[in-house]
XYZ file of C-alpha atoms in Angstrom:
683
model
C 0.066 -0.093 -0.096
C 2.985 2.352 0.782
C 4.276 1.611 -2.950
C 0.850 1.979 -4.255
C -0.628 4.773 -2.247
C 1.503 6.206 0.435
C -1.040 9.024 1.019
C -3.491 6.452 2.352
C -1.042 4.387 4.155
C 0.016 7.527 6.390
C -3.258 7.976 6.904
C -4.127 4.525 8.202
C -0.456 4.509 10.159
C -1.296 7.722 11.895
C -4.748 6.551 13.103
C -7.210 9.089 11.386
C -10.346 7.948 9.594
C -10.633 7.008 6.197
C -13.104 9.155 3.789
C -15.074 7.448 1.258
C -13.036 8.945 -1.140
C -10.088 6.748 0.354
C -8.154 9.827 1.555
C -7.742 9.789 5.409
C -8.277 12.904 7.346
C -4.400 12.995 8.328
C -3.373 13.150 4.639
C -6.012 15.900 4.155
C -4.352 17.809 6.875
C -0.853 17.059 5.267
C -1.967 18.138 1.740
C -3.811 21.172 3.179
C -3.467 22.064 6.526
C -3.300 26.043 7.533
C 0.422 25.989 9.102
C 3.070 23.477 10.119
C 3.081 21.520 13.366
C 0.700 21.542 16.089
C 0.102 25.208 16.091
C -1.425 24.979 12.464
C -3.705 21.958 13.312
C -4.869 23.705 16.611
C -5.945 26.697 14.279
C -8.016 24.206 12.305
C -6.819 26.015 9.121
C -8.383 24.590 5.673
C -6.988 22.971 2.578
C -4.864 25.363 0.357
C -3.393 27.559 3.247
C 0.265 25.747 3.240
C 2.916 26.517 1.282
C 4.837 24.008 -0.911
C 7.756 24.064 1.635
C 5.368 23.492 4.703
C 3.427 20.301 3.402
C 6.531 18.866 2.461
C 7.887 19.632 5.929
C 4.667 18.698 7.629
C 4.922 15.038 5.487
C 7.889 14.374 7.260
C 6.840 15.637 10.907
C 6.538 12.693 13.427
C 4.149 14.336 15.516
C 1.349 15.575 13.335
C -1.804 16.633 14.973
C -5.471 15.667 13.595
C -7.577 18.297 13.216
C -9.213 17.802 16.650
C -5.787 18.422 18.305
C -4.817 14.829 19.415
C -1.846 13.420 18.374
C -1.845 10.766 15.829
C -1.340 6.946 16.536
C -1.138 3.726 14.666
C -4.639 2.213 13.893
C -5.160 -0.339 16.305
C -7.756 -1.940 14.240
C -5.696 -2.292 11.217
C -2.304 -3.071 12.773
C -2.634 -4.544 16.006
C -0.340 -7.424 15.156
C 2.555 -4.957 14.328
C 4.803 -4.300 17.087
C 5.242 -0.076 17.780
C 8.697 -0.256 16.324
C 7.378 -1.655 13.227
C 4.240 0.651 13.013
C 7.024 3.701 13.710
C 9.202 2.264 10.843
C 6.114 1.985 8.394
C 4.708 5.270 9.326
C 8.149 6.965 8.480
C 8.284 5.189 5.404
C 4.824 6.381 4.116
C 5.739 9.671 5.278
C 8.879 9.750 3.017
C 6.989 8.403 -0.175
C 4.133 10.902 0.576
C 6.640 13.575 0.835
C 8.628 12.511 -2.304
C 5.044 12.692 -4.314
C 4.736 16.237 -3.382
C 8.270 17.489 -4.248
C 7.929 15.193 -7.568
C 4.453 17.300 -8.260
C 5.986 20.567 -7.336
C 8.699 19.905 -9.822
C 6.789 18.738 -12.462
C 4.556 21.779 -12.094
C 7.201 24.466 -12.114
C 9.085 22.865 -14.869
C 6.201 23.034 -16.962
C 5.680 26.481 -16.166
C 9.343 27.452 -17.397
C 9.420 25.283 -20.051
C 6.270 24.587 -21.669
C 5.444 27.825 -23.652
C 8.881 27.909 -25.202
C 8.987 24.067 -25.926
C 5.543 24.491 -27.718
C 6.719 27.879 -29.354
C 9.532 25.880 -30.825
C 8.403 22.253 -31.540
C 4.159 22.732 -31.260
C 3.935 20.146 -28.573
C 4.690 19.583 -24.786
C 6.419 16.091 -24.484
C 5.552 15.555 -21.076
C 1.854 15.461 -19.586
C 0.551 18.887 -18.987
C -0.258 19.593 -15.324
C -3.934 19.787 -14.259
C -5.485 22.396 -12.274
C -5.692 20.372 -9.153
C -1.969 19.688 -9.465
C -1.825 23.450 -9.250
C -3.968 23.525 -6.324
C -1.987 20.932 -4.496
C 1.077 22.881 -4.969
C 0.245 26.324 -4.567
C -3.354 26.060 -2.794
C -6.618 27.045 -3.708
C -6.526 30.855 -5.102
C -2.488 30.927 -6.109
C -2.880 27.338 -8.075
C -6.192 28.606 -9.653
C -4.577 31.693 -10.590
C -1.281 30.064 -11.819
C -3.337 27.159 -13.944
C -4.945 30.293 -15.755
C -1.931 32.383 -16.446
C 0.008 28.824 -17.588
C -2.909 28.227 -20.035
C -2.499 31.608 -21.241
C 1.405 30.986 -21.843
C 0.988 27.842 -23.549
C -1.884 29.035 -25.713
C 0.191 31.947 -26.626
C 3.210 29.126 -27.116
C 0.761 27.633 -29.541
C 0.033 30.665 -31.995
C 3.732 31.405 -31.665
C 4.439 28.026 -33.723
C 1.646 28.768 -36.187
C 3.381 32.196 -36.779
C 6.809 31.574 -36.689
C 7.002 30.602 -40.701
C 4.562 32.808 -41.513
C 5.108 35.884 -43.643
C 4.736 39.093 -42.017
C 1.770 39.975 -44.053
C 0.141 36.854 -43.242
C 0.530 37.626 -39.325
C -1.103 41.034 -39.764
C -3.949 39.419 -41.592
C -4.319 36.977 -38.747
C -4.413 39.759 -36.020
C -7.240 41.525 -38.288
C -9.220 38.470 -38.585
C -8.924 37.825 -34.689
C -9.802 41.394 -33.731
C -13.170 41.669 -32.074
C -15.560 44.126 -33.145
C -17.119 46.607 -30.669
C -19.485 43.951 -29.114
C -17.305 41.078 -29.349
C -17.172 38.557 -26.467
C -14.772 38.058 -23.492
C -13.651 34.934 -24.878
C -12.982 36.623 -28.583
C -11.173 39.539 -26.224
C -8.961 36.775 -24.887
C -8.070 34.882 -27.973
C -7.377 38.425 -30.028
C -4.670 39.173 -26.896
C -3.225 35.765 -26.943
C -2.625 36.170 -30.934
C -1.435 39.716 -30.523
C 1.015 38.762 -27.680
C 2.410 35.987 -30.025
C 2.474 38.244 -33.251
C 4.446 40.799 -30.933
C 7.055 37.856 -29.851
C 7.689 36.684 -33.276
C 8.172 40.078 -35.080
C 10.251 41.522 -32.167
C 12.491 38.371 -32.647
C 12.347 38.964 -36.375
C 13.680 42.497 -36.083
C 16.425 41.424 -33.432
C 18.395 39.540 -35.709
C 16.340 38.673 -38.981
C 19.250 36.478 -40.323
C 19.075 34.267 -37.373
C 15.800 34.083 -37.430
C 15.468 32.772 -40.949
C 18.357 30.370 -40.319
C 17.030 28.927 -37.697
C 13.415 28.657 -39.643
C 15.106 26.941 -42.402
C 18.234 24.761 -40.857
C 18.903 22.288 -44.030
C 19.027 25.484 -46.068
C 20.524 28.066 -44.489
C 24.423 28.542 -44.704
C 26.689 27.652 -41.645
C 27.728 31.145 -40.572
C 30.193 29.439 -38.253
C 32.127 28.395 -41.342
C 31.950 31.408 -43.650
C 34.811 32.928 -44.341
C 35.999 33.823 -47.899
C 34.391 36.900 -50.002
C 32.462 34.117 -52.086
C 31.339 32.325 -49.047
C 29.885 35.692 -47.591
C 28.536 36.580 -50.803
C 26.628 33.034 -51.058
C 25.441 33.543 -47.260
C 24.301 36.977 -47.620
C 22.253 36.339 -50.972
C 20.597 33.492 -49.399
C 19.961 35.413 -46.175
C 18.680 38.543 -47.951
C 16.063 36.321 -50.210
C 14.778 34.572 -47.413
C 14.012 37.703 -45.620
C 12.363 39.105 -48.644
C 10.270 35.838 -49.100
C 9.079 36.066 -45.531
C 8.073 39.790 -46.006
C 10.473 40.990 -43.169
C 10.389 44.746 -42.590
C 13.952 44.978 -41.462
C 16.340 43.221 -43.745
C 20.128 42.944 -43.070
C 22.801 41.140 -44.601
C 24.484 39.614 -41.546
C 23.456 37.759 -38.460
C 24.533 39.460 -35.251
C 27.014 36.791 -34.427
C 28.755 37.363 -37.657
C 28.750 41.130 -37.655
C 30.305 41.125 -34.191
C 33.174 39.063 -35.281
C 33.753 40.852 -38.570
C 33.793 44.162 -36.454
C 36.020 42.605 -33.752
C 38.544 41.972 -36.462
C 38.354 45.514 -38.216
C 39.112 47.404 -34.848
C 41.794 44.794 -33.563
C 45.068 47.215 -32.785
C 47.270 43.897 -33.033
C 46.755 43.407 -36.777
C 48.083 45.900 -39.541
C 45.668 48.641 -40.512
C 46.572 47.448 -44.275
C 45.534 43.964 -43.680
C 41.965 44.810 -41.974
C 41.228 47.023 -44.837
C 42.086 44.571 -47.319
C 40.322 41.824 -45.717
C 36.979 43.694 -45.115
C 36.996 45.444 -48.571
C 37.273 42.042 -50.378
C 34.200 41.049 -48.444
C 32.318 43.996 -49.360
C 33.680 43.622 -53.078
C 31.787 40.702 -53.255
C 28.439 42.123 -52.058
C 27.637 43.883 -55.570
C 24.417 45.624 -53.929
C 25.361 48.975 -52.868
C 22.342 49.071 -50.386
C 23.643 45.608 -48.948
C 27.078 47.606 -48.511
C 25.620 50.303 -46.843
C 23.607 48.101 -44.353
C 26.423 45.983 -43.630
C 28.820 49.102 -42.746
C 25.776 50.237 -40.395
C 25.710 46.834 -38.709
C 29.440 46.695 -38.491
C 29.970 50.202 -36.583
C 27.174 49.263 -34.318
C 28.603 45.885 -33.462
C 32.205 47.443 -33.148
C 31.280 50.293 -31.062
C 31.053 48.553 -27.717
C 34.573 46.736 -28.555
C 35.909 50.125 -29.389
C 34.962 51.611 -25.819
C 36.339 48.065 -24.376
C 39.815 48.477 -26.119
C 39.794 52.140 -24.568
C 38.828 51.326 -20.944
C 42.677 50.324 -20.618
C 43.824 53.811 -21.771
C 43.158 56.196 -18.452
C 44.449 59.213 -20.170
C 42.161 58.806 -23.103
C 39.730 61.690 -22.847
C 36.157 62.072 -24.323
C 37.390 64.187 -27.596
C 39.605 61.165 -28.006
C 37.171 58.493 -27.922
C 34.943 60.789 -30.451
C 37.405 60.943 -32.759
C 37.769 57.039 -32.650
C 34.324 56.665 -33.299
C 34.338 59.382 -36.063
C 37.315 57.407 -37.747
C 35.403 53.984 -37.382
C 32.129 55.302 -38.920
C 34.349 57.278 -41.830
C 36.531 53.853 -42.484
C 33.342 51.728 -42.725
C 31.457 54.214 -44.824
C 34.371 54.650 -47.210
C 34.541 51.147 -47.890
C 30.925 50.279 -48.362
C 30.985 53.432 -50.944
C 33.795 52.238 -52.822
C 35.311 49.130 -51.782
C 37.393 48.411 -54.987
C 39.303 52.236 -54.337
C 39.902 51.406 -51.056
C 41.518 47.979 -51.659
C 43.395 49.904 -54.266
C 44.707 52.501 -52.012
C 45.884 49.559 -49.278
C 47.771 47.710 -52.318
C 51.789 47.853 -52.392
C 52.557 50.833 -54.498
C 54.661 48.466 -56.499
C 51.016 46.689 -57.366
C 49.277 49.937 -58.267
C 50.393 50.702 -61.545
C 49.867 47.134 -62.802
C 46.262 47.124 -61.727
C 45.862 50.625 -62.975
C 47.223 49.754 -66.245
C 44.799 46.821 -66.589
C 42.033 48.677 -65.670
C 42.589 51.322 -68.368
C 43.151 48.446 -70.818
C 39.920 46.865 -69.918
C 37.843 50.357 -70.212
C 39.519 51.219 -73.504
C 38.188 47.706 -74.480
C 34.704 48.712 -73.244
C 34.464 51.944 -75.167
C 35.986 50.263 -78.271
C 33.906 47.395 -78.548
C 30.439 49.551 -77.722
C 30.217 47.858 -74.449
C 30.686 44.281 -75.726
C 34.095 43.564 -74.264
C 32.794 41.517 -71.310
C 30.629 39.477 -73.617
C 33.480 38.625 -75.949
C 35.941 37.919 -72.871
C 33.560 35.617 -71.235
C 32.600 33.815 -74.615
C 36.518 32.990 -75.144
C 36.917 31.813 -71.650
C 33.960 29.569 -71.318
C 36.169 27.565 -74.292
C 38.531 26.557 -71.634
C 36.682 26.846 -68.504
C 34.600 24.602 -66.507
C 32.283 27.521 -65.578
C 28.955 28.433 -67.603
C 29.090 31.483 -69.698
C 26.920 33.536 -67.143
C 29.283 32.822 -64.215
C 32.191 33.794 -66.337
C 30.274 37.018 -67.725
C 28.860 37.936 -64.137
C 32.770 37.898 -63.277
C 33.777 39.823 -66.203
C 30.982 42.628 -65.683
C 32.319 42.817 -61.840
C 35.711 43.275 -62.764
C 34.867 45.982 -65.303
C 32.486 47.820 -62.289
C 35.525 47.527 -59.851
C 37.994 49.080 -62.704
C 35.651 51.854 -63.275
C 35.406 52.500 -59.330
C 39.009 52.504 -58.751
C 40.031 54.831 -61.876
C 37.049 57.041 -61.313
C 37.079 59.907 -63.922
C 40.647 58.479 -65.626
C 38.381 55.712 -66.432
C 35.732 57.546 -68.418
C 38.559 59.006 -70.131
C 40.006 55.466 -71.093
C 36.588 54.522 -72.179
C 36.358 57.696 -74.404
C 39.562 56.960 -75.593
C 38.782 53.379 -76.730
C 35.418 54.473 -78.111
C 37.515 57.276 -80.075
C 39.943 54.711 -81.386
C 36.970 52.708 -82.630
C 35.118 55.889 -83.981
C 38.461 56.685 -86.069
C 38.578 53.306 -87.567
C 34.880 53.446 -88.457
C 35.125 57.028 -89.872
C 38.617 56.163 -91.618
C 36.532 52.992 -93.243
C 33.704 55.531 -94.355
C 31.340 53.803 -91.656
C 29.527 57.087 -90.447
C 26.723 59.088 -91.199
C 28.749 62.582 -90.559
C 29.210 64.800 -93.423
C 27.271 62.437 -95.771
C 24.875 63.179 -98.617
C 26.333 66.602 -98.810
C 24.834 67.997 -95.360
C 28.478 69.363 -94.386
C 27.952 72.087 -97.051
C 24.365 73.007 -96.162
C 23.506 76.095 -94.664
C 20.691 77.683 -92.410
C 18.073 75.915 -90.682
C 17.723 73.190 -92.964
C 21.126 72.513 -92.692
C 21.429 72.188 -88.991
C 18.123 70.026 -89.253
C 19.504 67.674 -91.658
C 22.839 67.327 -89.892
C 21.066 67.065 -86.470
C 18.652 64.109 -87.923
C 21.756 62.103 -89.175
C 23.635 62.648 -85.706
C 20.479 61.475 -84.074
C 20.111 58.618 -86.152
C 23.680 57.645 -85.847
C 23.411 58.248 -81.896
C 20.441 55.948 -81.636
C 22.428 53.112 -83.268
C 25.513 53.526 -81.159
C 23.173 53.774 -78.087
C 21.288 50.506 -78.746
C 24.528 48.667 -79.488
C 25.951 49.598 -76.327
C 22.482 48.777 -74.552
C 22.953 45.185 -76.006
C 26.485 44.833 -74.824
C 25.511 45.661 -71.310
C 22.053 43.639 -71.701
C 20.232 46.665 -71.158
C 16.921 47.756 -72.735
C 17.997 48.253 -76.427
C 15.063 50.748 -77.198
C 15.826 52.881 -74.407
C 19.417 52.970 -75.196
C 18.665 53.786 -78.794
C 15.890 56.805 -77.336
C 19.111 57.777 -75.389
C 21.544 57.883 -77.921
C 19.294 59.561 -80.461
C 19.169 62.284 -77.912
C 22.507 62.642 -76.921
C 23.434 62.364 -80.851
C 20.879 65.203 -81.712
C 21.682 67.146 -78.829
C 25.578 67.024 -79.086
C 25.213 68.071 -82.411
C 22.903 71.228 -81.912
C 25.275 72.015 -79.096
C 28.337 71.818 -81.076
C 27.036 73.708 -83.915
C 25.640 76.546 -81.721
C 29.065 77.028 -79.716
C 30.901 77.036 -82.861
C 28.820 80.095 -84.135
C 28.928 81.796 -80.869
C 32.693 81.018 -80.640
C 33.162 82.733 -84.131
C 31.327 85.577 -83.295
C 33.596 86.108 -79.966
C 36.431 85.790 -81.818
C 35.481 88.059 -84.746
C 34.909 90.804 -81.947
C 38.188 90.321 -80.211
C 40.178 90.280 -83.344
C 38.377 93.535 -84.568
C 39.286 95.246 -81.160
C 42.800 94.120 -81.227
C 45.825 95.762 -82.938
C 45.356 95.580 -86.735
C 48.625 96.422 -87.323
C 50.703 93.508 -89.382
C 52.641 91.130 -87.225
C 55.517 89.220 -88.591
C 54.450 85.398 -88.066
C 57.809 84.360 -88.153
C 61.125 85.068 -90.014
C 60.115 82.278 -92.697
C 56.641 82.735 -93.047
C 55.543 84.206 -96.224
C 52.448 86.358 -96.010
C 49.665 86.594 -98.303
C 49.109 89.556 -100.696
C 46.453 92.457 -99.373
C 43.765 91.714 -102.209
C 41.280 89.130 -101.131
C 41.574 87.315 -104.986
C 45.220 86.208 -104.298
C 45.393 82.912 -103.424
C 46.207 82.025 -99.755
C 49.729 81.254 -98.204
C 50.915 78.318 -96.847
C 52.458 78.666 -92.890
C 56.050 77.167 -92.755
C 57.815 76.954 -89.717
C 61.442 75.505 -89.322
C 61.064 74.605 -93.196
C 58.035 72.632 -92.657
C 54.587 73.634 -94.257
C 52.517 73.213 -91.182
C 49.075 75.223 -91.995
C 47.755 77.664 -94.390
C 46.627 81.311 -93.874
C 42.986 81.598 -94.570
C 42.735 85.152 -93.659
C 42.863 87.757 -91.158
C 42.739 87.162 -87.619
C 38.949 87.562 -87.407
C 38.718 84.797 -90.053
C 41.619 82.563 -88.423
C 43.972 79.916 -89.123
C 44.412 76.125 -89.761
C 47.340 74.298 -88.165
C 48.530 70.716 -89.590
C 50.768 68.510 -86.691
C 53.238 65.809 -87.246
C 53.460 62.071 -86.136
C 56.926 61.473 -84.506
C 58.069 58.374 -86.339
C 58.940 56.505 -83.560
C 55.459 56.646 -82.175
C 53.576 53.174 -81.752
C 50.259 52.618 -83.237
C 48.645 53.592 -79.875
C 50.497 56.732 -79.655
C 49.574 57.607 -82.964
C 45.907 57.044 -82.265
C 46.237 59.149 -79.046
C 47.258 61.679 -81.188
C 44.581 61.393 -83.354
C 42.087 61.802 -80.619
C 43.963 64.842 -79.276
C 43.975 66.596 -82.863
C 40.064 65.316 -83.033
C 39.264 67.114 -80.011
C 40.857 70.403 -80.973
C 39.432 70.527 -84.347
C 35.784 69.998 -82.378
C 36.500 72.678 -79.986
C 36.265 76.716 -80.052
C 39.954 77.450 -80.033
C 42.019 80.722 -79.996
C 45.406 81.839 -79.572
C 45.542 82.697 -75.942
C 48.375 83.790 -73.387
C 48.579 80.607 -70.954
C 47.793 81.394 -67.350
C 48.433 78.693 -64.897
C 47.497 77.992 -61.287
C 50.590 77.486 -59.378
C 49.873 73.967 -58.316
C 50.595 71.305 -60.840
C 48.205 69.945 -63.155
C 49.219 66.447 -62.074
C 48.679 66.937 -58.376
C 45.133 68.741 -58.719
C 44.181 65.671 -60.966
C 45.491 63.177 -58.667
C 43.705 64.956 -55.767
C 40.229 64.997 -57.218
C 40.483 61.039 -57.200
C 42.131 60.251 -60.499
C 45.224 57.996 -61.398
C 48.001 58.565 -63.851
C 49.435 55.432 -65.288
C 53.007 55.145 -65.631
C 54.295 57.021 -68.728
C 51.583 59.546 -68.979
C 51.311 63.163 -68.286
C 48.231 65.027 -67.169
C 47.301 66.747 -70.345
C 45.115 69.930 -71.028
C 42.640 68.500 -73.264
C 42.344 71.958 -75.018
C 45.773 73.766 -74.577
C 45.782 76.315 -72.161
C 47.677 78.188 -75.171
C 44.342 77.732 -77.228
C 41.915 78.927 -75.070
C 41.386 75.807 -72.381
C 40.505 76.327 -68.981
C 43.141 75.419 -66.099
C 40.434 73.039 -64.598
C 40.624 69.300 -63.571
C 37.135 68.949 -65.877
C 39.560 69.899 -68.695
C 42.403 67.389 -67.848
C 43.261 63.577 -68.890
C 45.907 61.532 -68.987
C 48.076 61.526 -72.370
C 51.096 59.330 -73.168
C 54.246 61.796 -72.159
C 55.663 61.697 -75.836
C 52.658 62.589 -77.726
C 51.754 65.608 -75.025
C 55.265 66.872 -75.248
C 55.443 66.820 -79.081
C 51.969 68.167 -79.928
C 52.141 71.024 -77.418
C 55.730 71.921 -78.353
C 54.535 71.899 -82.467
C 51.613 74.034 -81.519
C 53.593 76.516 -79.252
C 56.125 76.939 -82.714
C 53.128 77.348 -84.755
C 51.046 80.183 -83.024
C 53.651 81.883 -80.848
C 53.798 84.981 -83.540
C 49.899 85.100 -84.354
C 47.775 87.864 -82.490
C 45.880 86.863 -79.467
C 42.373 86.176 -80.336
C 43.183 84.468 -83.271
C 41.019 81.575 -84.105
C 42.195 78.167 -84.949
C 39.654 76.713 -87.514
C 41.262 73.464 -88.040
C 43.860 71.261 -86.926
C 44.742 68.327 -88.711
C 47.927 65.647 -88.301
C 49.884 63.358 -90.660
C 53.419 62.377 -91.366
C 56.175 64.516 -91.785
C 56.072 65.133 -95.484
C 55.332 68.326 -97.412
C 53.504 66.069 -100.155
C 51.087 65.078 -97.776
C 49.818 68.256 -97.035
C 46.680 69.225 -99.250
C 47.298 71.907 -101.599
C 44.711 73.960 -100.410
C 42.899 73.523 -96.769
C 39.354 74.539 -96.145
C 39.171 77.623 -93.323
C 35.951 75.912 -92.062
């Protein structure tokens, strides 16, 4: 009986009567008497007034009293055959078993209170048997037990609701809340259900906002990356791509690229003073480079800043002389460094490279961007197609890698990259023009005058621009129709602007020339000046024994210049010279007294964020001696030999011309008199 029902055995051994339900009076007293020991029994306290500890202590009390105040003894009727010692031993055994049951019941109830809501929220069920209301009453008493049981039911119901919501998108959670929201006349039961759902929704949404990446990783453990083993830039790229896609699929209102644990780890490495700064910058910028989305890069920078801030303060705790201003400076440096990496990781990584490696990278970037311009945006496709013949990677993977490399080259080069791409386009355009593949000047439009001529030339420029725009868009896999439209606008607008500026420049030059000294000025010791009558044939301009141009009139009309290739120049140097000459011809140029800012052009060009490859000078695209502005916007890298030679040639040809003299046309060719046309156009 002690093994099967220790409570009843203790009642029988204690001498109390057994009620019809099988529970003796002594057991009732032990489970629910008012206070411990004889004083509690004397007061006649009822069930539910003792604390759990008092009940357990009473179960071990050998001098327990019955409700009438008499000390209980063994039931003579039931156990007259036992000796007093045996009865005492059995009673101790029964009391011990009863106390053990009370302890087990209390532990089971308290464990359920602590664990059941979380277990149910995670798994949808509680593996143990849920305690009943009577279990709570037995442990906590009537009043407290009922209240605790009610709270227990609410928390477990909330756990059920959390489990139902944990995989639901945010939109579905909000829809559930709308569905459960009671109306003005809703019942108390409806209000209770709504409160449970609202509480569950708050728990779920708060967990998602606190660490969204960790949340989706727990929801999809078989698909989520193992963030503990994510280390290389490619690993981060794949893991972040999955995390962002999962958060978007779940409709999260806060999307982050990294779990908090990974952000803490990266931030700790970035501010570790024991690691060289160059290595820290290189390692972190490589990860940022792998993430192509600028918005995600900014989010990563913010995550790392807030993760690194506590560690920054922790590192400073051992520096007693550190002032608040110093601490603020460190925080600002952390923010600035992370924002710089997020904004242009390619440039930051380039700046952290060894000095001997930078020229090699710059040269490769220039070659890549020139190829992009020369192929009208198709260089990456061509390169990926060729590489796919010898690689186990797909064409799409190789194309993505090529385009990423081109984007990084553009980011590193800045405005120098634009110049390189334009140079490549100029090379291609020169080749097409030389081959006659152009609409410029076709169909007699060059000689047409007035608005009709302008309109016709503009229409041809628009059509040619549309073709180039569509081809460029095709190379980048952009919308070809949109590319054609943009090209048409640029072509038409560029032609109108060029002709308008040309007309304005001619008028300004004419006025300047009329206001200048009209006295004859010798051009050079070897210059033959034309006669004064307009019917005489124009004379050639000769410098150092070479025919370099033609005098086409007075200073109000202007002069044509002819430059020469150097015999030792390579094809690339000749192309660079061609582009320089083309720019001068298409620009408004007049003889000007050059005025320079004291600081060198190269320093200002580099300070503006540009790079200059080895073997190049920073050239004024339109020379200062021809009216060009001494500003970074009028600067670009140019081969050193080409820059030096052309600048010197131009100087020798215009040094004796009056200031304000218009230069109508600039051409270039081999150093031979027979290559000079007999008569050059003055237009």
